[in-house]
Coordinates of C-alpha atoms and ligand atoms in Angstrom, one line a residue:
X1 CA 32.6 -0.2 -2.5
X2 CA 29.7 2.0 -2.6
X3 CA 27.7 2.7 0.7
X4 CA 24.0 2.1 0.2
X5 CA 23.0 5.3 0.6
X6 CA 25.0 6.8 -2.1
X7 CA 24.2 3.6 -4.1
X8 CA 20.8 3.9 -4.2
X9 CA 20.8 7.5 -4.1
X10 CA 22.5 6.9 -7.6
X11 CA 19.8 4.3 -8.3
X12 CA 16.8 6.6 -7.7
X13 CA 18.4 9.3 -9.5
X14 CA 18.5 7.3 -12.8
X15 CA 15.0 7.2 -12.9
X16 CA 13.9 11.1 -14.7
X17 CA 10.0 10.4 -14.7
X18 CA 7.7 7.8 -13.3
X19 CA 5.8 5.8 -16.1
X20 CA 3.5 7.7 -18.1
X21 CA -0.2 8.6 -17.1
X22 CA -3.3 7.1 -18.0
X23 CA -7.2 7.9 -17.6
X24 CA -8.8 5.3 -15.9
X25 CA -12.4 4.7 -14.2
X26 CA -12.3 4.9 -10.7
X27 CA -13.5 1.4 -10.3
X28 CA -9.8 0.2 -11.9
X29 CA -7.5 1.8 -9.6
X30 CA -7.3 -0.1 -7.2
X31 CA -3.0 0.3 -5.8
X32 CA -2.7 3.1 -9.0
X33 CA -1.0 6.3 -8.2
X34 CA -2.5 9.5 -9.3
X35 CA -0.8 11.4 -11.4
X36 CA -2.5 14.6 -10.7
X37 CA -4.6 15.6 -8.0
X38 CA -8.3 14.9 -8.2
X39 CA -11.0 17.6 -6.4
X40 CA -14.4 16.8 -5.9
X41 CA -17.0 18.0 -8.6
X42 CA -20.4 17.9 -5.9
X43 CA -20.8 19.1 -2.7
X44 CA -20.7 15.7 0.1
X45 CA -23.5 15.5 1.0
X46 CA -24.8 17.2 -2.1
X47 CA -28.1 18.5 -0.2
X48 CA -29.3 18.7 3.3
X49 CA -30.6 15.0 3.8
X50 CA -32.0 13.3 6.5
X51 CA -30.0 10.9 8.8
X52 CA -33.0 9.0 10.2
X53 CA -36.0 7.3 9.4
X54 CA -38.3 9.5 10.9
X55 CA -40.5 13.0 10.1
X56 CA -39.4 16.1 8.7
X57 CA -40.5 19.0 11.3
X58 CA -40.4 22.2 12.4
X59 CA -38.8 22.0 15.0
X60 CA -39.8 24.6 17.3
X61 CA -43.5 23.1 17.2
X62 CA -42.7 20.5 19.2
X63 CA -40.3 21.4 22.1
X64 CA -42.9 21.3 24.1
X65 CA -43.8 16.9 22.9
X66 CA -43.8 14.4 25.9
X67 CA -44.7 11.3 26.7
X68 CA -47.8 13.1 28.6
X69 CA -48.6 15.3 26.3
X70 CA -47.5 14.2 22.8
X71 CA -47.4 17.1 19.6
X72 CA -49.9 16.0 17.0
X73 CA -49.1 16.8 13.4
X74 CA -50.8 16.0 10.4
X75 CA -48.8 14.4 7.7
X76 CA -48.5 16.3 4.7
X77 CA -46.4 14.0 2.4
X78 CA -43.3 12.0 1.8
X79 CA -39.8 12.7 1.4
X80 CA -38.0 9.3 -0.2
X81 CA -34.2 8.7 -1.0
X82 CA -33.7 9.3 -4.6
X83 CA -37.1 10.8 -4.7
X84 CA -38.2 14.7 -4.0
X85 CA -37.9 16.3 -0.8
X86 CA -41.6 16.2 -0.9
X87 CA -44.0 18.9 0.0
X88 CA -43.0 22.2 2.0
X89 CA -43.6 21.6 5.8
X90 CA -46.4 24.0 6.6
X91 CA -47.5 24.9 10.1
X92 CA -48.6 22.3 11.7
X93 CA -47.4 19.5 9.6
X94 CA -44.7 16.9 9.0
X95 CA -43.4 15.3 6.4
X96 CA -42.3 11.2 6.9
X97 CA -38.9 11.0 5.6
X98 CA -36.0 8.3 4.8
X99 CA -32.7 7.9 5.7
X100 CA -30.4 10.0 3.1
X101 CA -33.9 12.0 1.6
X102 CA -33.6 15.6 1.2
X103 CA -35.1 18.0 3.6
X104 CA -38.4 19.3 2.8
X105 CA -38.5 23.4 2.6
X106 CA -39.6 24.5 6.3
X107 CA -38.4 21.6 7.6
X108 CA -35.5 22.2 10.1
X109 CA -35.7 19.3 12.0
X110 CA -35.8 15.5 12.3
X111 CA -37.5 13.5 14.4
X112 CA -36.3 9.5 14.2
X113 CA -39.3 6.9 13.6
X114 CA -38.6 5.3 17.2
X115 CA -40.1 8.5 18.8
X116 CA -43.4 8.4 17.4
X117 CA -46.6 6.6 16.5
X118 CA -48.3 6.7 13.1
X119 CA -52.5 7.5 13.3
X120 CA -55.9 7.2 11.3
X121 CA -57.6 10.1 10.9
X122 CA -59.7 9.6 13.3
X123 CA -57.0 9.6 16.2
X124 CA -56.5 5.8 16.6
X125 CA -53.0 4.1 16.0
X126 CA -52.7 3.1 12.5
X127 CA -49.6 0.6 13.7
X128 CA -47.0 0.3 16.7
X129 CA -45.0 3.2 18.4
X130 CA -41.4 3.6 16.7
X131 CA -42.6 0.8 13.9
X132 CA -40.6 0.8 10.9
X133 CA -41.8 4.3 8.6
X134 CA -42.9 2.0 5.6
X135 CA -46.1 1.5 4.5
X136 CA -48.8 3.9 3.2
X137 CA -48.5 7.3 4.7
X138 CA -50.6 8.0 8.2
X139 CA -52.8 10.6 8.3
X140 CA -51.2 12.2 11.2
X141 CA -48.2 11.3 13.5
X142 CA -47.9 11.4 17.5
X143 CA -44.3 13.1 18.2
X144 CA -43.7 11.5 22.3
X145 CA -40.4 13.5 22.9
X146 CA -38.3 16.7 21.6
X147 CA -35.2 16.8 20.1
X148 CA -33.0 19.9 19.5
X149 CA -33.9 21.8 16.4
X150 CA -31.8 20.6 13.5
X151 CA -31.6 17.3 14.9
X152 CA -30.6 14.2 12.2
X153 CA -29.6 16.7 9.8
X154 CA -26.6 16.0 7.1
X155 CA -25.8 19.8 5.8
X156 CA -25.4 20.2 2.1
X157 CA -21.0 20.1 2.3
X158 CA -20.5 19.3 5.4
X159 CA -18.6 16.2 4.6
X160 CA -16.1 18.3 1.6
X161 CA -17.1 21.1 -0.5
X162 CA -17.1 20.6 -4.7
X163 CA -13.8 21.8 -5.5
X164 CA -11.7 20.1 -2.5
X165 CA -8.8 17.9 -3.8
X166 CA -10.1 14.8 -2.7
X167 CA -7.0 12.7 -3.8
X168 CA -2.8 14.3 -4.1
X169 CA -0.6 13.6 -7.0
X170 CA 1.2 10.3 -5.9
X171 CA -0.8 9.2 -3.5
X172 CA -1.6 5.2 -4.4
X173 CA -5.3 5.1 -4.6
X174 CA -6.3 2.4 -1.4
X175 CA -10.3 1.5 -0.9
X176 CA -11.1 4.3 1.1
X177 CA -9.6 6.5 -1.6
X178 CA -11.4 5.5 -4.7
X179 CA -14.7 5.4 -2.4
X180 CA -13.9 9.3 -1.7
X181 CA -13.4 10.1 -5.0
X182 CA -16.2 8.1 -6.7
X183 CA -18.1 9.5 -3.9
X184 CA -16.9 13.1 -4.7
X185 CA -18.7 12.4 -8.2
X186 CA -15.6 12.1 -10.0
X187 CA -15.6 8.9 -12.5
X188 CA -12.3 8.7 -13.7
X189 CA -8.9 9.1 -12.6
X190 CA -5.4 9.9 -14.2
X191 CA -3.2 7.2 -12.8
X192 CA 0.7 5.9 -13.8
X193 CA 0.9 2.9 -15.7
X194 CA 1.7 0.1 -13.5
X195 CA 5.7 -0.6 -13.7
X196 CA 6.7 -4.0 -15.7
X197 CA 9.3 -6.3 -13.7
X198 CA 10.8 -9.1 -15.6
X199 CA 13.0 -11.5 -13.7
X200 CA 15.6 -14.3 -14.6
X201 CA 17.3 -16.7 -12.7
X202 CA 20.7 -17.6 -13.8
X203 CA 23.1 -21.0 -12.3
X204 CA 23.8 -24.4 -14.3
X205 CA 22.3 -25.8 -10.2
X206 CA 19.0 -24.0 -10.2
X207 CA 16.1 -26.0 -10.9
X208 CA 12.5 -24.7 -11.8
X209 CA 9.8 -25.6 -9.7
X210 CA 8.6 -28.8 -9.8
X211 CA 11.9 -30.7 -11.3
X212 CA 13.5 -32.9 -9.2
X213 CA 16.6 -31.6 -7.8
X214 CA 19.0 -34.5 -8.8
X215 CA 22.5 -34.6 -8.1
X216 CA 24.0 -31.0 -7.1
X217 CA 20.7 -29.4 -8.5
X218 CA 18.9 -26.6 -6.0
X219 CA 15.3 -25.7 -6.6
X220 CA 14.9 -22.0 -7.8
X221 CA 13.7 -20.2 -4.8
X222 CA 14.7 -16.4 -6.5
X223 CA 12.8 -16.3 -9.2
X224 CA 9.2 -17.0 -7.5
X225 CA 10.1 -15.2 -4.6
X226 CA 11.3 -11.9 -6.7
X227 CA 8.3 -12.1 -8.6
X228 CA 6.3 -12.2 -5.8
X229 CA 8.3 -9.2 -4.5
X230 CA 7.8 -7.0 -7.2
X231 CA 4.1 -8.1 -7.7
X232 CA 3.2 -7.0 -4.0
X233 CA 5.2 -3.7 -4.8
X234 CA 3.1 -2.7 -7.5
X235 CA 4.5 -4.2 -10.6
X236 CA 3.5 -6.6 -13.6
X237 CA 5.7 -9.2 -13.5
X238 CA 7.3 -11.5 -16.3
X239 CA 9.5 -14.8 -16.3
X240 CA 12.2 -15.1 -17.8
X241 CA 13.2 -18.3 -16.9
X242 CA 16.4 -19.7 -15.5
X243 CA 19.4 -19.3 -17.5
X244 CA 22.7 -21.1 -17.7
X245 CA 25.8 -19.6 -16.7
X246 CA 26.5 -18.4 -20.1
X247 CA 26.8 -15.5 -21.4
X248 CA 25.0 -15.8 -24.9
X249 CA 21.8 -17.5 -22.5
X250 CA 22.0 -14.6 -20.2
X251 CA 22.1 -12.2 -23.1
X252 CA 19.2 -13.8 -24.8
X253 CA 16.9 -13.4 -22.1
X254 CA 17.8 -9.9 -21.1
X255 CA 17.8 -9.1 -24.6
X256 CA 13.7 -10.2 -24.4
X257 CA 13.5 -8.8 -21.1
X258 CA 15.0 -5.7 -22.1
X259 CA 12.1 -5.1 -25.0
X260 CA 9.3 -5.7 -22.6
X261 CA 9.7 -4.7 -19.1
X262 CA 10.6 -1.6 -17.3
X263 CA 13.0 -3.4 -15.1
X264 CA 14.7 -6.2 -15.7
X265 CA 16.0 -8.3 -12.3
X266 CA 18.2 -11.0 -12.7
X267 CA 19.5 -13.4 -9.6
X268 CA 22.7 -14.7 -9.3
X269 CA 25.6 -14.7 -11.7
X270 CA 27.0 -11.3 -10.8
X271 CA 30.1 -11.7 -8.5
X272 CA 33.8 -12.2 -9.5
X273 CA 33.8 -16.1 -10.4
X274 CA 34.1 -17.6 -13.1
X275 CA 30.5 -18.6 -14.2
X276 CA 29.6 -14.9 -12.9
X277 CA 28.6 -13.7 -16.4
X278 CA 25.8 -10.9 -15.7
X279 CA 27.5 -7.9 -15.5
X280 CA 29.0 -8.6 -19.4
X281 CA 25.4 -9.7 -19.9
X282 CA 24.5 -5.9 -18.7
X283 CA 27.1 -4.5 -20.9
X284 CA 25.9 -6.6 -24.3
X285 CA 22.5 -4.9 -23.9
X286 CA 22.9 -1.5 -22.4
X287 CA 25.7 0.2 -19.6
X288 CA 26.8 -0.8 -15.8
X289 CA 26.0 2.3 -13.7
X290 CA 27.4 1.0 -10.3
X291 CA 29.0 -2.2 -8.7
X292 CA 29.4 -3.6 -5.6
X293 CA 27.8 -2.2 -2.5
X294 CA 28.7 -2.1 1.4
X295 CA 25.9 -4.6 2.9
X296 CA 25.3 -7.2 4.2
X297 CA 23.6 -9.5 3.1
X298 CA 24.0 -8.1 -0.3
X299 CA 27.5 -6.8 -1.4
X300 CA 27.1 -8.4 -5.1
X301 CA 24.8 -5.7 -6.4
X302 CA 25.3 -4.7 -9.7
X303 CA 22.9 -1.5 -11.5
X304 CA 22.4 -0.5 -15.0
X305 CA 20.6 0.8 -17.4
X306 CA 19.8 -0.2 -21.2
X307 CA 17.8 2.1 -23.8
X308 CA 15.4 0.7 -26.5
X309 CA 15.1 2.1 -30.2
X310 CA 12.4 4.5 -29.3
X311 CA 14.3 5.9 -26.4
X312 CA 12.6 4.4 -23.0
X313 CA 14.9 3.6 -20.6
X314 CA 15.1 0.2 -18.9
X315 CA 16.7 0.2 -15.8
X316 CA 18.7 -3.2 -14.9
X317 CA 19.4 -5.1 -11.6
X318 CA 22.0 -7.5 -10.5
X319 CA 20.8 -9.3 -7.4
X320 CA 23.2 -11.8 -5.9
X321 CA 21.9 -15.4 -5.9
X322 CA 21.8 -16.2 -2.4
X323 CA 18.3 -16.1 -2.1
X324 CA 18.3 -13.6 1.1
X325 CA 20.9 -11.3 -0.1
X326 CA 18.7 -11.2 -3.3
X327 CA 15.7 -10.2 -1.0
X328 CA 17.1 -7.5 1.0
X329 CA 18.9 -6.0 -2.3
X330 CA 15.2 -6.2 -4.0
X331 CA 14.2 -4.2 -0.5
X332 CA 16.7 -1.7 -0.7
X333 CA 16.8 -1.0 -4.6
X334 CA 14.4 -2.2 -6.5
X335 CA 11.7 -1.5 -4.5
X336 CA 12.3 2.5 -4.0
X337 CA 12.9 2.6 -7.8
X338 CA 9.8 0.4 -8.6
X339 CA 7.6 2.5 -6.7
X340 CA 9.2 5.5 -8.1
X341 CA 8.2 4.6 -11.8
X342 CA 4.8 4.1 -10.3
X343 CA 4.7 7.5 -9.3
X344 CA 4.7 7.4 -5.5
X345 CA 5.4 10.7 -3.9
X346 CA 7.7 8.7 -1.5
X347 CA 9.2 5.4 -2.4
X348 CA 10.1 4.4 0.7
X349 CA 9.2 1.8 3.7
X350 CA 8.5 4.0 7.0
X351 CA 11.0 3.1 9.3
X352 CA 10.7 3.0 12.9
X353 CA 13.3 3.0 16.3
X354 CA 14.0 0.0 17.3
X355 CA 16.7 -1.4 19.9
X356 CA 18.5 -4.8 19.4
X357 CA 17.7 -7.8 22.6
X358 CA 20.5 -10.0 21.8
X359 CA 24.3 -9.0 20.6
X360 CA 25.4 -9.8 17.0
X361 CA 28.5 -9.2 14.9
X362 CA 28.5 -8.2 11.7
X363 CA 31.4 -6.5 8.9
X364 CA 32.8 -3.0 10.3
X365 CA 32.3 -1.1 7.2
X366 CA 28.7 -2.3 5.9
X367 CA 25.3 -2.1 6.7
X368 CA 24.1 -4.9 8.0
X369 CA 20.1 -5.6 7.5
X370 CA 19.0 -8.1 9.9
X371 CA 16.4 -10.6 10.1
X372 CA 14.2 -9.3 13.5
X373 CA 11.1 -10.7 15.1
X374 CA 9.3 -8.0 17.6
X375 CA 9.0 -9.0 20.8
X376 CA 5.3 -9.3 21.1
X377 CA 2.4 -8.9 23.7
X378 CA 0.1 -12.4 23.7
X379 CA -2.6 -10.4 21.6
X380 CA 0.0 -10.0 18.9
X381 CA 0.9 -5.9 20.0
X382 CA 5.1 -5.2 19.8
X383 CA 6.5 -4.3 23.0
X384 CA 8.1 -1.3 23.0
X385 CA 10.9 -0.2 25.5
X386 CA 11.2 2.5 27.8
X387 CA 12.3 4.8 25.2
X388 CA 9.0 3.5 23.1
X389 CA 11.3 1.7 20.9
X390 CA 9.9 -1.4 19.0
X391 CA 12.3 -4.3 20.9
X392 CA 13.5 -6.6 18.5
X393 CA 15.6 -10.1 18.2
X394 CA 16.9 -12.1 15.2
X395 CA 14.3 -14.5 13.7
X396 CA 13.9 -18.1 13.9
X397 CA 17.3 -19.4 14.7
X398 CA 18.1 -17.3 17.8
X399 CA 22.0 -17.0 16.6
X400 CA 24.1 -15.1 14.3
X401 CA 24.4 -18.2 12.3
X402 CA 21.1 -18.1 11.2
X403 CA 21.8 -14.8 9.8
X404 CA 23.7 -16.0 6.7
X405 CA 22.7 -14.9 3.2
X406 CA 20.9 -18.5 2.4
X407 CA 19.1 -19.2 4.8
X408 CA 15.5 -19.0 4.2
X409 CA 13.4 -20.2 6.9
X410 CA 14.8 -17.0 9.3
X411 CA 13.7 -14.4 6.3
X412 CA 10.6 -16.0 6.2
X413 CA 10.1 -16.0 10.1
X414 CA 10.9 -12.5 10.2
X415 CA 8.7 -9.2 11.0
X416 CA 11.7 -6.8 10.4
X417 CA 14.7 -5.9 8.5
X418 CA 16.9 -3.8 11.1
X419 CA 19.4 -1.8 10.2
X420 CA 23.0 -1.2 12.1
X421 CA 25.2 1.5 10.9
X422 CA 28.4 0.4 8.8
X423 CA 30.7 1.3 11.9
X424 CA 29.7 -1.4 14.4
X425 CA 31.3 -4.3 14.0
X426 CA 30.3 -6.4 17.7
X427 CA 26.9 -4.9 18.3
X428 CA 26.1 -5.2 21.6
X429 CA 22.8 -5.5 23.1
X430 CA 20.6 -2.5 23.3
X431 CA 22.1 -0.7 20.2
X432 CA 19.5 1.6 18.3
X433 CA 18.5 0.1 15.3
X434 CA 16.2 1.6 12.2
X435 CA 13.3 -1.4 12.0
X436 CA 11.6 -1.8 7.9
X437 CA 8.7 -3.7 8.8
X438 CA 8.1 -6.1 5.8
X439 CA 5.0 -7.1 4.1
X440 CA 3.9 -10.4 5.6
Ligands
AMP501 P1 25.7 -16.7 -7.3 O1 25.4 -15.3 -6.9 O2 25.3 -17.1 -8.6 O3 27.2 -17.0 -7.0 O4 24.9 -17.7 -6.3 C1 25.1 -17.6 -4.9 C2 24.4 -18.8 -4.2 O5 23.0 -18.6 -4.4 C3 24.7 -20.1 -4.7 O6 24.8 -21.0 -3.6 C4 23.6 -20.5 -5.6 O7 23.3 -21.8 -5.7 C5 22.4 -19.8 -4.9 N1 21.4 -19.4 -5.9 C6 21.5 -18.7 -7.0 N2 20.4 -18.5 -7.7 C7 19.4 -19.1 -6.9 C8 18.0 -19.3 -7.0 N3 17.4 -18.8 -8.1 N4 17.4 -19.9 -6.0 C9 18.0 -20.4 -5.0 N5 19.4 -20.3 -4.8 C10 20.1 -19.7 -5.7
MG502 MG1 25.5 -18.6 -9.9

């Protein structure tokens, strides 16, 4: 048996290149990887603009404004967002000015609309101190307070220079991303085709949703679920359906799985009995790379590949059928290679230190992945122990028992998978453990 490092180190190194590039606008990339890095073409901001409502200034006219003795200054235009900056600020004047306008030439200072009140030319209030700046200009403008020069100022660059790479090669473009880069003034973006996943379900017992389990029928939890999985990786996903334990069934579907998807994930079928007919099912339609892995849950695992006539490759996966080994072998393989082909710099889940509450036993020899729950605050926060490790227990059913490979209600009650190294066998409480937080 292969440990699951070396197994999926043999996985990952099966896949050459991630999937293609494509141009898209920025608007579709939404969980896209770049394929190339992206720099900003404009300045952020891309002129000194204001950051209040207010008046444009010079700023050293009115360090001496109070509410005693407010600066008068006669206002010489208007500085709107999307409009011009306006007139130049002479001596003595101010210009009014909205939030994101650019700075009128001589102005070198803002003053925000809540410090002032707008007059008539003949001196009296032409509305209410720190009203809203709308309205038709005032002929002049009482400033009651100074600010420092260069006050409620955005500087042309301050946020990023044109030219700064805005986005890295393989980094998946999230909302604050594609709002940098669209804000950067960059419209399009070169991202990697999103992967294809097709998945099949294989046993004479497993029923598709909806169809009434009769006699020794079970309904198909695999296929839904692994769909799920490898749509909330990244991937497109198709059904194959659910095939009989036959081998000219299981090659039909690959065969159509094969033509159409990148990876093709089939559940069940793949250990040594005798209905197990996926791994000849591999062989009909392309090669087994590797077989049987030390884990637990998990040690039915079978990898292959397949080529199509133009040359693609297709990369094939053997999950066992009990539904959580098939989960935790989607975790640990298909997911890495998945995001791979979608170009991720790192196809990885962070992991973090965690210590084990309760003891457990487990197979000397494999990696166990556990089902954990983190011991939790009452707002929700993980508790962490002394040695700021995340403490963690088994979910749901608080026993070992609950740990076996089909039983679904602890996987779904879980936060973690946790790791213990292959040489434990009784893992006593307060062993270090690697926590995978999962996707809830
Ligand atoms: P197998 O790997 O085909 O020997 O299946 C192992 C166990 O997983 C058996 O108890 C199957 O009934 C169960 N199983 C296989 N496929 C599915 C599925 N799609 N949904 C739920 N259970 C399954
Ligand atoms: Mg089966």
């Amino acid at each position: 048996m292969l440990s699951v490092d070396v197994a999926r180190g043999r996985v990952l190194e099966a896949i050459r290149d991630p999937l293609p590039a494509e141009t898209r606008p920025i608007e579709a990339t939404l969980g896209r990887v770049a394929a190339a890095e992206v720099r900003a073409t404009t300045d952020l901001p891309p002129w000194d603009n204001s950051a209040m409502d207010g008046y444009a200034v010079r700023g050293a006219e009115i360090v001496e404004a109070s509410e005693a003795a407010p600066v008068v200054l006669r206002v010489a235009g208007e500085a709107a967002a999307g409009g011009s900056a306006g007139p130049a600020a002479a001596p003595g004047t101010a210009i009014r000015i909205a939030t994101g306008a650019p700075l009128p030439a001589g102005a070198d200072t803002i003053v925000q609309v809540e410090l002032t009140t707008p007059l008539n030319a003949d001196g009296s209030a032409a509305g209410p101190r720190g009203g809203q700046a709308i309205g038709s200009i005032p002929a002049s403008v009482a400033i009651h307070a100074t600010v420092p020069i260069g006050s409620s100022i955005r500087r042309r660059g301050s946020d990023l220079l044109a030219g700064t790479v805005v986005l890295q090669a393989g980094v998946q473009l999230g909302p604050a991303a594609i709002g940098l880069v669209a804000g950067s003034g960059v419209s399009s973006v070169a991202v990697h085709r999103r992967p294809i996943v097709a998945v099949l379900a294989t046993g004479d017992e497993v029923r598709s949703a909806g169809t009434a389990p009769e006699g020794s029928g079970i309904p198909d939890a695999n296929g839904p679920g692994l769909r799920a999985l490898a749509a909330a990786a990244g991937a497109d996903v198709l059904d194959l359906g659910i095939a009989r334990d036959r081998l000219d069934d299981v090659i039909e579907r690959l065969r159509r799985g094969v033509a159409q998807a990148d990876i093709v994930i089939v559940s069940g079928g793949v250990s040594v009995g005798p209905y197990d007919v996926v791994r000849a099912g591999f062989e009909a339609v392309g090669r087994i790379e590797l077989w049987r892995v030390a884990l637990q849950p998990g040690k039915p695992f079978a990898f292959g590949t397949a080529r199509r006539d133009d040359g693609s490759q297709v990369l094939l996966f053997g999950l066992p059928g009990n539904p959580v080994s098939s989960f935790v072998t989607f975790e640990i393989f298909v997911r890495p290679a998945l995001r791979r082909l979608a170009g991720h710099a790192d196809p990885f889940r962070p992991s973090e230190p965690g210590v084990l509450m309760e003891p457990v036993t487990k197979g000397r020899g494999r990696r166990a992945y556990l089902r954990v729950e983190l011991d939790r605050r009452p707002n929700g926060a993980p508790i962490l122990d002394p040695g700021g490790r995340l403490q963690v227990r088994l979910a749901g059913a608080r026993s070992t028992a609950g740990q076996g490979s089909h039983v679904l209600s602890t996987l779904a009650a879980a936060d973690a998978l946790a790791a213990v190294p292959e040489a434990f066998e009784d893992v006593p409480p307060g062993t270090e453990v690697e926590v995978f937080r999962l996707d809830r």
